[in-house]
């Protein structure tokens, strides 16, 4: 009874002052920094061991199990509870990476070894990503979910800023061996924080829901829940189209644009940094404010503005103007994405949250990256301008389609 009483009182505090949320945030940040260090170490180890095509294979191999198993990871998160799945996946990463670092004390990295670790990480990501997205409604009140999304965005940006340089320093000082050890220790740091979380139970009527015993039936049930829901269905459509529109230009397209305009690596660096500043500012706004009135309408409009900015990026004449446009993209697209996540967690029946998160994650981490080769081929054929405009049109279509659904347009976050 004591644990339950504590769990119901603590979420009333603002998320940024709630020790339970801050422990989750610390665990999430440590895990994300560990991810960045791990990928840096993997890339260097692969480049030193094999040729360019083999390096690409090592870096890409983890995407296969991630894409195939993501929806199953959502089912598992709903079955076992997201906290158990997150703890198990972080523990698995810790053991595998520290084991690899230990093995490299006695032998040089082999391609088969790196490929095996990459496959394990792909499987673990398929479990981790849906579960970590399903945790916030279990650790705080519904009215704090937007603030939690903002804090999560800040943690992600900080991890990107800290992780890559940390991995680079570790590789420079002690080679991939030291970098893998550093990544494993960061995963280890997150474990006690996750173990100390206080988890609120699901409402009584949902706690009594028994798993069907058939994972396929549970997955199909989750997909039906999305399709029939008046807000979730349109929200997933907006997520799918906006991710397809934004991902290509903001990754491969930006590299090709900088090369086409002779802006060089430094110019591209300024643009990427500007985008990060805008995205960080949007996360900070949500983290501080905690709630945005008319969240559904604001989400649609900010994604639409971000899409227009993507189309404009290919036509600005200088690095300075490109950086300004990139700030706008980060600010508006980042705010729209965070509001989308907060609305998703607010309107989803908690018993389905792992499966719903897995579907949105499938679009962002598995399907959207498929636009990379399409973007490359299209830029080679028509140039950056038409491709950026076409990508912007795809993202804008998602925002306009979402605006057409009254329930989503009028959706509000809890007070």
PDB file of N, CA and C in Angstrom, residues 33 114-115 133 138 149 212 222 224 239 253 284 299 326 337 358 369 378 390 395 401 412:
ATOM      1  N   UNK A  33      23.845   8.239 -24.763  1.00  0.00           N
ATOM      2  CA  UNK A  33      25.276   8.547 -24.930  1.00  0.00           C
ATOM      3  C   UNK A  33      26.054   7.255 -25.198  1.00  0.00           C
ATOM      4  N   UNK A 114      32.126  -8.324 -35.269  1.00  0.00           N
ATOM      5  CA  UNK A 114      31.424  -7.036 -35.329  1.00  0.00           C
ATOM      6  C   UNK A 114      30.016  -7.193 -35.892  1.00  0.00           C
ATOM      7  N   UNK A 115      29.872  -8.070 -36.885  1.00  0.00           N
ATOM      8  CA  UNK A 115      28.542  -8.322 -37.452  1.00  0.00           C
ATOM      9  C   UNK A 115      27.630  -8.956 -36.400  1.00  0.00           C
ATOM     10  N   UNK A 133       9.569   4.227 -24.913  1.00  0.00           N
ATOM     11  CA  UNK A 133       8.499   5.165 -25.240  1.00  0.00           C
ATOM     12  C   UNK A 133       7.235   4.929 -24.448  1.00  0.00           C
ATOM     13  N   UNK A 138       3.772   5.652 -17.095  1.00  0.00           N
ATOM     14  CA  UNK A 138       3.848   4.838 -15.877  1.00  0.00           C
ATOM     15  C   UNK A 138       4.615   5.530 -14.762  1.00  0.00           C
ATOM     16  N   UNK A 149       8.238  14.842 -22.687  1.00  0.00           N
ATOM     17  CA  UNK A 149       8.708  14.796 -24.074  1.00  0.00           C
ATOM     18  C   UNK A 149       9.768  15.866 -24.336  1.00  0.00           C
ATOM     19  N   UNK A 212      -3.515 -12.813 -24.622  1.00  0.00           N
ATOM     20  CA  UNK A 212      -4.232 -13.860 -25.355  1.00  0.00           C
ATOM     21  C   UNK A 212      -3.420 -15.138 -25.466  1.00  0.00           C
ATOM     22  N   UNK A 222      -3.497  -4.618 -31.414  1.00  0.00           N
ATOM     23  CA  UNK A 222      -2.898  -3.294 -31.301  1.00  0.00           C
ATOM     24  C   UNK A 222      -3.075  -2.477 -32.570  1.00  0.00           C
ATOM     25  N   UNK A 224      -5.488  -2.847 -34.750  1.00  0.00           N
ATOM     26  CA  UNK A 224      -6.903  -2.464 -34.815  1.00  0.00           C
ATOM     27  C   UNK A 224      -7.181  -1.275 -33.899  1.00  0.00           C
ATOM     28  N   UNK A 239       2.600  10.996 -38.826  1.00  0.00           N
ATOM     29  CA  UNK A 239       3.960  10.567 -38.489  1.00  0.00           C
ATOM     30  C   UNK A 239       4.641   9.939 -39.702  1.00  0.00           C
ATOM     31  N   UNK A 253      20.371  14.389 -48.011  1.00  0.00           N
ATOM     32  CA  UNK A 253      20.140  15.568 -48.850  1.00  0.00           C
ATOM     33  C   UNK A 253      20.979  16.758 -48.438  1.00  0.00           C
ATOM     34  N   UNK A 284      13.150  22.608 -25.094  1.00  0.00           N
ATOM     35  CA  UNK A 284      13.200  23.433 -23.889  1.00  0.00           C
ATOM     36  C   UNK A 284      11.872  24.128 -23.635  1.00  0.00           C
ATOM     37  N   UNK A 299       0.370  21.125 -33.401  1.00  0.00           N
ATOM     38  CA  UNK A 299       1.221  20.081 -33.974  1.00  0.00           C
ATOM     39  C   UNK A 299       1.142  20.097 -35.494  1.00  0.00           C
ATOM     40  N   UNK A 326      17.570  26.381 -41.092  1.00  0.00           N
ATOM     41  CA  UNK A 326      17.721  25.139 -40.331  1.00  0.00           C
ATOM     42  C   UNK A 326      17.247  25.310 -38.893  1.00  0.00           C
ATOM     43  N   UNK A 337       6.994  17.260 -33.568  1.00  0.00           N
ATOM     44  CA  UNK A 337       7.284  15.876 -33.202  1.00  0.00           C
ATOM     45  C   UNK A 337       7.067  15.604 -31.729  1.00  0.00           C
ATOM     46  N   UNK A 358       5.596   1.081 -30.852  1.00  0.00           N
ATOM     47  CA  UNK A 358       6.387   0.309 -31.814  1.00  0.00           C
ATOM     48  C   UNK A 358       6.017   0.664 -33.251  1.00  0.00           C
ATOM     49  N   UNK A 369      14.248   5.746 -43.072  1.00  0.00           N
ATOM     50  CA  UNK A 369      15.597   5.687 -43.647  1.00  0.00           C
ATOM     51  C   UNK A 369      15.661   5.061 -45.038  1.00  0.00           C
ATOM     52  N   UNK A 378      17.412  10.533 -56.780  1.00  0.00           N
ATOM     53  CA  UNK A 378      16.635  11.671 -57.273  1.00  0.00           C
ATOM     54  C   UNK A 378      17.494  12.924 -57.394  1.00  0.00           C
ATOM     55  N   UNK A 390       9.907  18.286 -53.338  1.00  0.00           N
ATOM     56  CA  UNK A 390       9.060  17.087 -53.324  1.00  0.00           C
ATOM     57  C   UNK A 390       8.984  16.486 -51.925  1.00  0.00           C
ATOM     58  N   UNK A 395       5.910  15.781 -46.582  1.00  0.00           N
ATOM     59  CA  UNK A 395       5.721  16.118 -45.172  1.00  0.00           C
ATOM     60  C   UNK A 395       4.501  17.006 -44.979  1.00  0.00           C
ATOM     61  N   UNK A 401      -3.298  16.419 -44.113  1.00  0.00           N
ATOM     62  CA  UNK A 401      -4.201  15.292 -43.876  1.00  0.00           C
ATOM     63  C   UNK A 401      -4.631  15.250 -42.414  1.00  0.00           C
ATOM     64  N   UNK A 412      -6.472  17.968 -27.228  1.00  0.00           N
ATOM     65  CA  UNK A 412      -5.817  18.764 -26.194  1.00  0.00           C
ATOM     66  C   UNK A 412      -4.997  17.851 -25.294  1.00  0.00           C
TER      67      UNK A 412
END
